[in-house]
Short mmCIF file of C-alpha atoms in Angstrom, two decimals:
data_model
loop_
_atom_site.label_atom_id
_atom_site.label_comp_id
_atom_site.label_asym_id
_atom_site.label_seq_id
_atom_site.Cartn_x
_atom_site.Cartn_y
_atom_site.Cartn_z
CA MET Z 376 -34.58 -1.12 28.41
CA ARG Z 377 -32.89 -0.44 25.26
CA LYS Z 378 -30.04 0.92 27.31
CA LYS Z 379 -30.06 -2.35 28.98
CA LEU Z 380 -29.96 -4.04 26.02
CA TYR Z 381 -27.10 -2.01 24.44
CA PHE Z 382 -25.04 -2.44 27.63
CA LEU Z 383 -25.35 -6.12 27.60
CA CYS Z 384 -23.79 -6.11 23.41
CA LEU Z 385 -21.35 -4.05 24.56
CA LEU Z 386 -20.16 -6.12 27.37
CA LEU Z 387 -20.63 -9.39 24.92
CA SER Z 388 -18.57 -7.70 22.39
CA ILE Z 389 -16.01 -7.35 24.75
CA PHE Z 390 -15.63 -10.85 26.47
CA LEU Z 391 -16.97 -13.20 23.76
CA PRO Z 392 -13.35 -13.01 21.91
CA LEU Z 393 -11.73 -13.67 25.47
CA ILE Z 394 -14.02 -17.13 25.59
CA GLY Z 395 -13.15 -17.73 22.63
CA GLY Z 396 -9.45 -17.51 23.13
CA GLY Z 397 -9.49 -19.65 26.14
CA CYS Z 398 -10.65 -22.24 24.87
CA SER Z 399 -8.06 -22.63 21.81
CA THR Z 400 -5.01 -22.04 24.07
CA ARG Z 401 -4.32 -26.31 24.37
CA LYS Z 402 -3.94 -25.71 20.00
CA LYS Z 403 -0.39 -25.44 19.66
CA GLU Z 404 -0.24 -22.46 17.25
CA LEU Z 405 3.13 -21.71 15.08
CA ILE Z 406 3.48 -18.40 13.43
CA VAL Z 407 5.47 -18.63 10.48
CA SER Z 408 6.44 -15.48 8.50
CA ALA Z 409 6.89 -16.29 5.11
CA ALA Z 410 7.82 -14.68 1.55
CA ALA Z 411 5.16 -13.13 -0.27
CA SER Z 412 6.15 -15.46 -3.13
CA LEU Z 413 5.66 -18.62 -0.83
CA LYS Z 414 2.00 -17.92 0.24
CA ASP Z 415 0.22 -20.25 -1.93
CA SER Z 416 2.73 -23.48 -1.70
CA PHE Z 417 2.96 -22.55 2.04
CA GLU Z 418 -0.50 -22.41 2.67
CA GLU Z 419 -0.88 -25.74 1.59
CA ILE Z 420 2.06 -27.53 3.13
CA GLY Z 421 0.48 -26.00 6.25
CA LYS Z 422 -2.92 -27.34 5.48
CA ALA Z 423 -0.55 -31.11 5.09
CA PHE Z 424 1.30 -30.34 8.48
CA GLU Z 425 -1.79 -29.33 10.58
CA ARG Z 426 -3.32 -33.20 9.03
CA GLU Z 427 -0.65 -34.80 10.23
CA ASN Z 428 -0.33 -33.18 13.41
CA LYS Z 429 -3.72 -33.13 14.99
CA GLY Z 430 -4.01 -30.37 17.80
CA THR Z 431 -1.65 -27.70 15.56
CA LYS Z 432 -2.67 -24.62 14.32
CA VAL Z 433 0.11 -22.95 11.69
CA LEU Z 434 -0.82 -19.13 11.11
CA PHE Z 435 1.43 -17.67 8.42
CA ASN Z 436 2.22 -13.79 7.68
CA PHE Z 437 3.27 -12.86 4.31
CA ALA Z 438 4.98 -10.25 3.13
CA GLY Z 439 8.22 -9.18 1.30
CA SER Z 440 11.14 -10.58 3.22
CA GLY Z 441 12.42 -7.27 4.12
CA PHE Z 442 9.73 -6.47 5.66
CA LEU Z 443 9.42 -9.33 7.45
CA ARG Z 444 13.12 -9.22 8.65
CA VAL Z 445 12.09 -5.96 9.64
CA GLN Z 446 9.22 -6.95 12.06
CA ILE Z 447 11.45 -9.64 13.48
CA GLU Z 448 14.20 -7.00 14.52
CA GLY Z 449 11.31 -4.86 16.31
CA GLY Z 450 10.29 -7.64 18.22
CA ALA Z 451 7.53 -9.56 16.33
CA VAL Z 452 6.78 -12.99 18.03
CA VAL Z 453 7.42 -15.48 14.95
CA ASP Z 454 8.74 -19.07 15.36
CA VAL Z 455 9.88 -19.54 11.89
CA PHE Z 456 11.01 -17.45 9.07
CA ALA Z 457 11.02 -18.84 5.36
CA SER Z 458 12.99 -16.03 3.45
CA ALA Z 459 13.19 -15.25 -0.29
CA GLY Z 460 17.06 -15.07 -0.70
CA GLU Z 461 19.73 -15.29 1.95
CA LYS Z 462 20.61 -11.74 2.59
CA ASP Z 463 17.83 -11.45 5.39
CA ILE Z 464 18.01 -14.04 6.82
CA ASP Z 465 21.82 -13.15 7.02
CA LEU Z 466 21.50 -10.20 8.73
CA LEU Z 467 18.65 -11.70 11.63
CA GLU Z 468 21.45 -14.69 12.09
CA LYS Z 469 23.77 -11.61 12.55
CA LYS Z 470 22.18 -10.12 15.30
CA GLY Z 471 22.04 -13.91 16.88
CA LEU Z 472 18.21 -13.78 16.27
CA ILE Z 473 18.20 -17.08 15.01
CA LYS Z 474 17.99 -20.67 16.39
CA ARG Z 475 21.52 -22.02 15.98
CA GLY Z 476 21.68 -25.19 13.53
CA THR Z 477 18.34 -24.60 12.53
CA ARG Z 478 18.74 -22.98 9.03
CA ARG Z 479 18.67 -24.68 5.92
CA ASP Z 480 17.69 -24.02 2.31
CA PHE Z 481 14.64 -25.81 1.07
CA ALA Z 482 13.78 -24.27 -2.32
CA GLU Z 483 15.11 -22.57 -5.31
CA ASN Z 484 13.08 -20.17 -8.13
CA GLU Z 485 14.16 -18.24 -11.07
CA ILE Z 486 12.62 -14.76 -12.47
CA VAL Z 487 10.41 -14.03 -15.37
CA LEU Z 488 9.76 -11.30 -17.78
CA ILE Z 489 5.39 -11.39 -17.78
CA SER Z 490 2.94 -9.10 -19.22
CA PRO Z 491 -0.81 -8.88 -19.11
CA ALA Z 492 -2.33 -12.54 -21.07
CA ARG Z 493 -4.01 -9.68 -23.48
CA SER Z 494 -1.23 -7.54 -24.19
CA LYS Z 495 -0.33 -6.96 -27.90
CA LEU Z 496 2.98 -6.15 -27.33
CA ASP Z 497 5.32 -8.32 -29.10
CA LEU Z 498 8.48 -9.04 -26.72
CA HIS Z 499 9.96 -11.99 -25.70
CA SER Z 500 13.59 -10.68 -24.29
CA PHE Z 501 14.71 -8.44 -21.50
CA SER Z 502 16.82 -6.72 -24.15
CA GLN Z 503 13.75 -5.56 -25.89
CA LEU Z 504 12.79 -3.23 -22.71
CA SER Z 505 14.40 -0.46 -23.73
CA GLN Z 506 12.48 -0.26 -26.67
CA PRO Z 507 10.11 2.80 -26.72
CA VAL Z 508 6.76 0.73 -26.77
CA VAL Z 509 7.35 -0.38 -23.02
CA LYS Z 510 6.50 2.57 -20.94
CA TYR Z 511 6.07 1.31 -17.34
CA ILE Z 512 8.13 -1.80 -15.92
CA ALA Z 513 6.95 -3.23 -12.80
CA ILE Z 514 9.31 -4.93 -10.13
CA ALA Z 515 9.62 -5.53 -6.40
CA ASP Z 516 11.21 -2.57 -4.77
CA PRO Z 517 14.51 -3.87 -4.43
CA LYS Z 518 14.81 -2.27 -1.14
CA LEU Z 519 11.88 -4.36 0.31
CA ALA Z 520 11.91 -7.54 -1.36
CA PRO Z 521 14.15 -9.82 -2.53
CA VAL Z 522 13.11 -10.30 -6.19
CA GLY Z 523 13.65 -7.02 -6.49
CA GLN Z 524 17.17 -7.06 -5.98
CA TYR Z 525 17.45 -10.09 -8.12
CA SER Z 526 15.92 -8.27 -10.80
CA LYS Z 527 17.72 -5.35 -10.42
CA GLU Z 528 20.85 -7.62 -10.58
CA PHE Z 529 19.93 -9.08 -13.76
CA LEU Z 530 19.22 -6.22 -15.44
CA GLU Z 531 22.48 -4.84 -14.13
CA LYS Z 532 24.28 -7.48 -15.70
CA GLN Z 533 22.55 -7.30 -18.90
CA ASN Z 534 23.59 -3.76 -19.18
CA LEU Z 535 20.02 -3.22 -19.12
CA TRP Z 536 19.29 -1.02 -15.83
CA LYS Z 537 20.37 2.97 -16.85
CA ASP Z 538 17.96 2.40 -20.18
CA VAL Z 539 14.84 1.12 -18.17
CA GLU Z 540 15.30 2.73 -14.88
CA LYS Z 541 12.99 5.61 -15.52
CA LYS Z 542 10.44 3.02 -16.49
CA ILE Z 543 10.61 1.22 -13.41
CA ILE Z 544 7.75 1.52 -11.28
CA PRO Z 545 8.46 -0.68 -8.02
CA ALA Z 546 6.07 -2.18 -5.97
CA GLY Z 547 5.86 -3.36 -2.17
CA ASP Z 548 6.70 -6.96 -3.05
CA VAL Z 549 6.08 -9.67 -6.05
CA LYS Z 550 2.40 -9.73 -5.59
CA GLY Z 551 1.81 -5.94 -5.92
CA VAL Z 552 4.09 -6.42 -9.31
CA LEU Z 553 1.69 -9.28 -10.36
CA ASP Z 554 -1.53 -7.04 -9.72
CA TYR Z 555 -0.26 -4.23 -11.27
CA VAL Z 556 0.62 -6.75 -14.37
CA ALA Z 557 -2.56 -8.44 -14.38
CA ARG Z 558 -4.99 -5.16 -14.44
CA GLY Z 559 -2.59 -4.18 -17.44
CA GLU Z 560 -1.79 -0.55 -15.78
CA VAL Z 561 2.13 -1.64 -16.60
CA ASP Z 562 3.23 -2.91 -19.80
CA VAL Z 563 5.75 -5.53 -18.34
CA GLY Z 564 7.00 -6.87 -14.95
CA ILE Z 565 9.69 -9.42 -13.43
CA VAL Z 566 7.87 -11.68 -11.00
CA TYR Z 567 9.23 -15.08 -9.58
CA ARG Z 568 8.68 -17.88 -12.00
CA THR Z 569 6.31 -19.64 -9.65
CA ASP Z 570 3.94 -16.40 -9.55
CA ALA Z 571 3.52 -16.18 -12.98
CA LEU Z 572 2.27 -19.93 -13.07
CA ILE Z 573 -0.41 -19.22 -10.45
CA PHE Z 574 -1.64 -16.08 -12.69
CA SER Z 575 -1.38 -18.10 -15.56
CA LYS Z 576 -5.04 -16.70 -16.78
CA ALA Z 577 -4.09 -13.12 -16.08
CA VAL Z 578 -0.51 -13.23 -17.17
CA LYS Z 579 1.77 -14.73 -19.68
CA ILE Z 580 5.48 -15.38 -19.76
CA LEU Z 581 7.56 -13.21 -22.33
CA ALA Z 582 11.09 -14.15 -21.53
CA VAL Z 583 13.24 -16.12 -18.84
CA PRO Z 584 16.81 -15.48 -18.22
CA PRO Z 585 19.31 -18.19 -19.08
CA ARG Z 586 20.93 -19.88 -16.60
CA GLY Z 587 23.79 -18.79 -15.01
CA SER Z 588 22.90 -15.26 -16.15
CA TYR Z 589 22.34 -13.72 -12.16
CA THR Z 590 22.28 -15.68 -8.76
CA PRO Z 591 19.42 -17.80 -8.67
CA PRO Z 592 16.99 -17.26 -5.88
CA ARG Z 593 17.25 -19.73 -3.11
CA TYR Z 594 14.70 -20.28 0.23
CA PRO Z 595 16.59 -20.58 3.43
CA ILE Z 596 14.23 -21.53 6.65
CA ALA Z 597 15.24 -21.28 10.18
CA VAL Z 598 13.70 -21.51 14.00
CA MET Z 599 13.64 -17.88 15.49
CA LYS Z 600 15.16 -17.40 18.71
CA ASN Z 601 12.48 -16.58 20.91
CA CYS Z 602 10.26 -19.64 19.05
CA ARG Z 603 7.66 -20.56 21.77
CA GLU Z 604 7.62 -23.85 20.32
CA PRO Z 605 10.83 -25.06 19.41
CA ALA Z 606 10.35 -29.10 19.08
CA LEU Z 607 6.70 -28.17 16.73
CA ALA Z 608 8.63 -25.55 14.65
CA GLU Z 609 11.76 -27.51 14.07
CA GLU Z 610 9.24 -30.32 12.96
CA PHE Z 611 7.47 -27.95 10.49
CA ILE Z 612 11.00 -27.18 8.93
CA LEU Z 613 11.48 -30.96 8.20
CA PHE Z 614 8.13 -31.31 6.76
CA VAL Z 615 8.89 -28.44 4.21
CA SER Z 616 11.92 -30.52 3.25
CA SER Z 617 10.06 -33.89 3.28
CA PRO Z 618 8.98 -35.22 0.47
CA THR Z 619 5.22 -34.38 1.06
CA GLY Z 620 6.97 -31.05 1.49
CA GLN Z 621 9.11 -30.49 -1.39
CA GLY Z 622 6.25 -32.20 -3.71
CA ILE Z 623 3.59 -29.25 -2.87
CA LEU Z 624 6.82 -26.83 -3.61
CA LYS Z 625 7.21 -28.65 -6.89
CA LYS Z 626 3.79 -28.55 -7.91
CA TYR Z 627 3.96 -24.76 -7.84
CA GLY Z 628 7.00 -24.22 -9.63
CA PHE Z 629 9.80 -23.97 -7.55
CA ARG Z 630 12.96 -26.22 -7.76
CA THR Z 631 13.74 -27.91 -5.19
CA VAL Z 632 16.98 -28.60 -3.20
CA ALA Z 633 18.90 -31.39 -1.82
CA LEU Z 634 18.75 -31.72 1.79
CA GLY Z 635 21.34 -29.68 4.06
CA ASN Z 636 22.20 -26.84 5.84
CA GLY Z 637 22.30 -23.54 4.19
CA MET P 44 20.13 17.03 4.24
CA ASP P 45 19.76 13.94 1.64
CA SER P 46 18.42 15.25 -1.70
CA SER P 47 16.00 12.53 -1.68
CA ILE P 48 13.98 13.56 1.71
CA LEU P 49 14.22 17.35 -0.01
CA PHE P 50 12.64 15.67 -2.91
CA SER P 51 10.28 13.85 -0.56
CA LEU P 52 9.46 17.06 1.01
CA ARG P 53 8.85 19.28 -2.13
CA LEU P 54 6.62 16.43 -4.11
CA SER P 55 4.55 16.58 -0.53
CA PHE P 56 4.07 20.12 -0.28
CA GLN P 57 3.22 20.31 -4.29
CA VAL P 58 0.83 17.95 -3.87
CA ALA P 59 -0.63 18.82 -0.87
CA PHE P 60 -1.16 22.44 -2.37
CA LEU P 61 -2.91 21.34 -5.44
CA ALA P 62 -5.14 19.20 -3.82
CA THR P 63 -6.02 22.04 -1.12
CA LEU P 64 -6.36 24.18 -4.29
CA LEU P 65 -8.87 21.79 -6.21
CA ALA P 66 -10.70 21.03 -2.62
CA THR P 67 -11.10 24.48 -1.66
CA PRO P 68 -13.55 26.47 -4.34
CA LEU P 69 -15.38 22.72 -5.10
CA GLY P 70 -15.78 22.46 -1.15
CA ILE P 71 -16.97 25.88 -0.60
CA LEU P 72 -19.82 24.91 -3.57
CA ILE P 73 -20.73 21.52 -1.88
CA ALA P 74 -21.21 23.30 1.57
CA TYR P 75 -23.26 26.06 0.43
CA LEU P 76 -25.42 23.33 -1.34
CA LEU P 77 -25.68 21.15 1.71
CA ALA P 78 -26.04 24.14 4.23
CA MET P 79 -28.43 26.71 2.94
CA LYS P 80 -30.56 24.13 0.23
CA ASN P 81 -33.00 21.73 0.96
CA PHE P 82 -33.33 19.18 -2.05
CA ARG P 83 -34.07 15.31 -2.40
CA GLY P 84 -30.95 13.50 -1.46
CA LYS P 85 -29.55 15.90 0.45
CA GLY P 86 -28.32 13.51 3.23
CA ALA P 87 -27.34 11.01 0.62
CA LEU P 88 -25.03 13.75 -0.97
CA ASP P 89 -23.65 14.93 2.66
CA ALA P 90 -22.68 11.34 3.61
CA PHE P 91 -21.24 10.56 0.06
CA PHE P 92 -18.81 13.79 0.55
CA THR P 93 -18.26 12.48 3.90
CA LEU P 94 -17.52 8.80 3.52
CA PRO P 95 -13.82 9.35 2.36
CA LEU P 96 -13.42 10.63 6.19
CA VAL P 97 -14.22 7.16 7.40
CA LEU P 98 -13.45 4.24 4.96
CA PRO P 99 -9.85 3.00 5.04
CA PRO P 100 -7.81 5.01 2.27
CA VAL P 101 -7.12 1.47 0.75
CA VAL P 102 -10.39 1.53 -0.13
CA VAL P 103 -10.05 5.02 -1.56
CA GLY P 104 -6.95 3.60 -3.71
CA TYR P 105 -9.04 0.94 -5.01
CA TYR P 106 -11.90 2.87 -6.10
CA LEU P 107 -9.44 5.22 -7.54
CA ILE P 108 -7.54 2.35 -9.78
CA VAL P 109 -10.86 0.94 -10.72
CA LEU P 110 -12.06 4.47 -11.66
CA PHE P 111 -8.98 5.88 -13.36
CA GLY P 112 -6.67 3.33 -13.90
CA LYS P 113 -5.48 2.48 -17.68
CA ASN P 114 -8.30 -0.41 -17.89
CA GLY P 115 -10.74 1.59 -15.27
CA ILE P 116 -14.27 2.75 -16.18
CA ILE P 117 -13.36 6.21 -16.83
CA GLY P 118 -9.05 5.58 -17.05
CA LYS P 119 -9.92 3.61 -20.07
CA PHE P 120 -11.33 5.99 -22.43
CA LEU P 121 -8.63 8.90 -21.08
CA TYR P 122 -5.91 6.26 -22.38
CA GLU P 123 -7.27 5.64 -25.30
CA ALA P 124 -8.08 9.12 -26.52
CA THR P 125 -4.47 10.40 -25.27
CA GLY P 126 -2.39 7.33 -24.52
CA TRP P 127 -1.82 8.68 -21.05
CA SER P 128 -3.05 7.45 -17.74
CA ILE P 129 -2.62 9.35 -14.80
CA MET P 130 -1.65 6.09 -12.51
CA PHE P 131 1.81 6.63 -11.46
CA THR P 132 2.20 9.95 -12.22
CA TRP P 133 2.67 12.85 -9.21
CA TYR P 134 -1.19 13.65 -10.41
CA ALA P 135 -2.41 10.76 -9.09
CA ALA P 136 -1.17 11.17 -5.74
CA VAL P 137 -2.75 14.59 -6.34
CA LEU P 138 -6.27 13.08 -6.80
CA ALA P 139 -5.52 11.09 -3.84
CA SER P 140 -4.91 13.42 -1.59
CA PHE P 141 -7.84 15.21 -2.69
CA PHE P 142 -10.60 12.75 -2.32
CA VAL P 143 -9.26 11.85 1.22
CA ALA P 144 -9.10 15.26 2.33
CA PHE P 145 -12.00 16.43 0.77
CA PRO P 146 -14.65 16.03 3.50
CA LEU P 147 -12.94 18.12 5.88
CA MET P 148 -13.38 21.16 3.59
CA VAL P 149 -16.98 20.66 3.13
CA LYS P 150 -17.63 19.57 6.88
CA THR P 151 -15.92 22.51 8.16
CA THR P 152 -17.15 24.98 5.42
CA LYS P 153 -20.58 23.48 5.91
CA ALA P 154 -20.45 24.35 10.09
CA ALA P 155 -19.37 27.74 9.27
CA ILE P 156 -21.89 28.41 6.69
CA GLU P 157 -24.50 27.12 9.14
CA ALA P 158 -23.28 29.37 12.10
CA VAL P 159 -23.60 32.64 9.65
CA ASP P 160 -26.69 34.82 11.37
CA LYS P 161 -29.75 34.14 9.32
CA ASN P 162 -31.19 37.67 9.76
CA LEU P 163 -28.10 39.21 8.00
CA VAL P 164 -28.95 36.74 5.01
CA ASP P 165 -32.78 37.68 5.19
CA ALA P 166 -32.03 41.16 5.33
CA SER P 167 -29.39 41.00 2.33
CA TYR P 168 -32.46 39.25 0.53
CA THR P 169 -34.94 42.21 1.44
CA LEU P 170 -32.62 44.68 0.31
CA GLY P 171 -32.89 43.19 -2.79
CA HIS P 172 -29.53 41.34 -3.39
CA THR P 173 -29.52 38.51 -5.67
CA GLU P 174 -28.56 35.03 -4.22
CA TRP P 175 -25.49 35.39 -5.93
CA ASP P 176 -24.41 38.52 -4.48
CA THR P 177 -25.78 37.53 -1.11
CA ALA P 178 -23.29 34.21 -0.71
CA LEU P 179 -20.58 36.10 -2.17
CA LYS P 180 -20.71 39.40 -0.56
CA VAL P 181 -22.47 38.26 3.00
CA ILE P 182 -22.41 34.31 3.74
CA LEU P 183 -19.01 33.45 2.47
CA PRO P 184 -17.11 36.84 4.13
CA LEU P 185 -18.96 35.72 7.74
CA ALA P 186 -17.73 32.16 7.05
CA LYS P 187 -14.21 33.13 6.10
CA ARG P 188 -12.65 32.19 9.09
CA GLY P 189 -14.30 28.77 8.90
CA ILE P 190 -13.25 28.36 5.16
CA ILE P 191 -9.80 28.97 5.89
CA ALA P 192 -9.37 26.59 8.54
CA GLY P 193 -10.76 24.01 6.16
CA SER P 194 -8.65 24.71 3.90
CA ILE P 195 -5.59 24.40 6.19
CA LEU P 196 -6.53 21.23 7.53
CA THR P 197 -7.50 19.73 3.83
CA PHE P 198 -3.78 20.70 3.68
CA ALA P 199 -2.33 19.00 6.95
CA ARG P 200 -4.95 15.83 5.66
CA ALA P 201 -3.53 15.90 2.09
CA LEU P 202 0.21 15.93 3.41
CA GLY P 203 -0.30 12.93 5.37
CA GLU P 204 -2.08 10.80 2.73
CA PHE P 205 -0.69 7.48 2.59
CA GLY P 206 -2.93 4.48 1.68
CA ALA P 207 -4.53 5.35 -1.33
CA THR P 208 -1.49 7.40 -2.80
CA LEU P 209 0.55 4.22 -1.96
CA MET P 210 -1.82 2.47 -4.29
CA PHE P 211 -2.94 4.63 -7.13
CA ALA P 212 0.13 6.83 -7.43
CA GLY P 213 2.61 4.11 -6.18
CA ASN P 214 5.82 4.24 -4.35
CA ILE P 215 8.35 5.74 -6.96
CA PRO P 216 11.45 6.98 -5.84
CA GLY P 217 12.22 10.53 -7.23
CA LYS P 218 8.65 10.37 -8.99
CA THR P 219 5.59 9.83 -6.28
CA ASN P 220 7.37 9.30 -3.03
CA THR P 221 5.81 11.49 -1.05
CA VAL P 222 7.00 11.87 2.69
CA PRO P 223 4.85 9.52 4.17
CA LEU P 224 5.66 6.71 1.77
CA ALA P 225 9.23 7.54 2.13
CA ILE P 226 8.83 7.29 5.57
CA PHE P 227 7.45 3.87 5.23
CA THR P 228 10.20 2.62 2.69
CA TYR P 229 13.21 3.91 5.19
CA MET P 230 11.18 2.09 8.14
CA THR P 231 10.85 -0.76 6.35
CA SER P 232 13.97 -1.49 5.01
CA GLY P 233 15.61 -0.80 8.16
CA GLN P 234 17.17 2.99 7.50
CA TYR P 235 15.68 4.44 11.10
CA THR P 236 17.76 7.35 10.95
CA LYS P 237 16.04 8.81 7.83
CA ALA P 238 12.85 7.33 8.72
CA HIS P 239 13.23 9.23 12.51
CA ILE P 240 14.20 12.86 10.77
CA MET P 241 11.50 12.57 8.30
CA ALA P 242 8.63 11.43 10.95
CA VAL P 243 9.96 14.22 13.18
CA LEU P 244 10.29 17.01 10.57
CA PHE P 245 6.61 15.70 9.56
CA THR P 246 5.37 15.80 12.93
CA LEU P 247 6.42 19.29 13.50
CA ILE P 248 4.49 20.82 9.79
CA SER P 249 1.65 19.05 10.93
CA ALA P 250 1.34 20.50 14.44
CA ILE P 251 2.04 24.13 13.02
CA SER P 252 -0.78 23.59 10.12
CA LEU P 253 -3.13 22.31 13.07
CA TYR P 254 -1.81 25.24 15.32
CA MET P 255 -3.11 27.68 12.26
CA ALA P 256 -5.94 26.02 11.34
CA ASN P 257 -6.93 26.72 15.80
CA LYS P 258 -5.87 30.33 15.19
CA TYR P 259 -7.40 31.20 12.08
CA GLY P 260 -10.49 29.36 12.25
CA GLY P 261 -11.56 30.53 15.56
CA SER P 262 -14.69 29.03 16.71
CA ALA P 263 -15.76 27.85 13.30
CA ILE P 264 -13.67 24.39 14.08
CA ARG P 265 -13.64 24.33 17.87
#
């Protein structure tokens, strides 16, 4: 008897998920790979998009843009890619993995220097990073995430990189930097302004680079070549650029960008 | 070969060696207690030391941060007393590898000690040897193969540690990027050739370790 029951459970555990899957195929599904810094704003945009387009489901895949690009190059099924910075989407475009004419910029961000909210360090400019009181500086790994490249580029332009290189703790993406700072494991970190705002209880902004001192991060979005729902995907991109989408992005601290192809 | 690859290789061996050096004596002690003694909570202790084998390394990494981070339960006192925190140092990689690999040392050694002929142990006691002497001169020498096999397996597992190390020691080039972390970075940044070289090299090293564990461990781990 127990054996039979066990067997039944085993069968159920194998087939139940399939039955569920069978029902949901009527829903249109969109897989959106988006930069880690877009997590909160895009989740809200996704919900708003689902509300306006009944019967659709937007699934997100958030990570560092470089990592997302490698996934797509490796053949991951992705319908829309929203990247932080032009580099990764440029590389995909060169490889012909992007659907022509769908790419456009939709937002702009900036980098800021943050510390744990309770930090006693008296810092208010990037140049103080070379002081010995600053032991660890978390940035996103320049090899893995654009925010890391912006951080490095800025520090290099300020002639600070050489002095601080030894203090750098690279994290996988911008959320990793936030986590290190929020936990107080590092003294300071460099993240996007939008991330610092979301975590405003745990971290505080110490300094913001002056405009023009580095290339500000732009966010392009595009439909992928092997997209399964091209019409829906293009609609999603339009939605991100629509007043509703831009309003949500603004709420999270992004600078919005005039419509147009990137 | 690239100097960064060489660094990662050297660091990996250094970390795995130190983790094994820590795990071996401690593992023998715990294994001896679990195999030879009867006490309350023995089952729980056994389960506790096996846990890292089945827990996702990320969870082990999480506990390590909560315990030994700068603001962790233990780490806080260490930081306040010395101004030093283990996180983001290569010692953190040692600690992470140690915790993840430790169950292999305990399990293998325990099995080897349990396999020692009880008649020989009894004979040793009858001849008037103390427990200490019996353990050192009878039980452990007879369980030698299992202990060696356990150390080699521990070494191999420590060498391959990824998840807990990534969280607790960070992925810092030239400081804490062991081979698995370097492979991860090469892979995610699209440097496939380097990732490929390291992956093949690593597979070879692990295969040799397992072969040696089988050869010297004999029946203890089969």
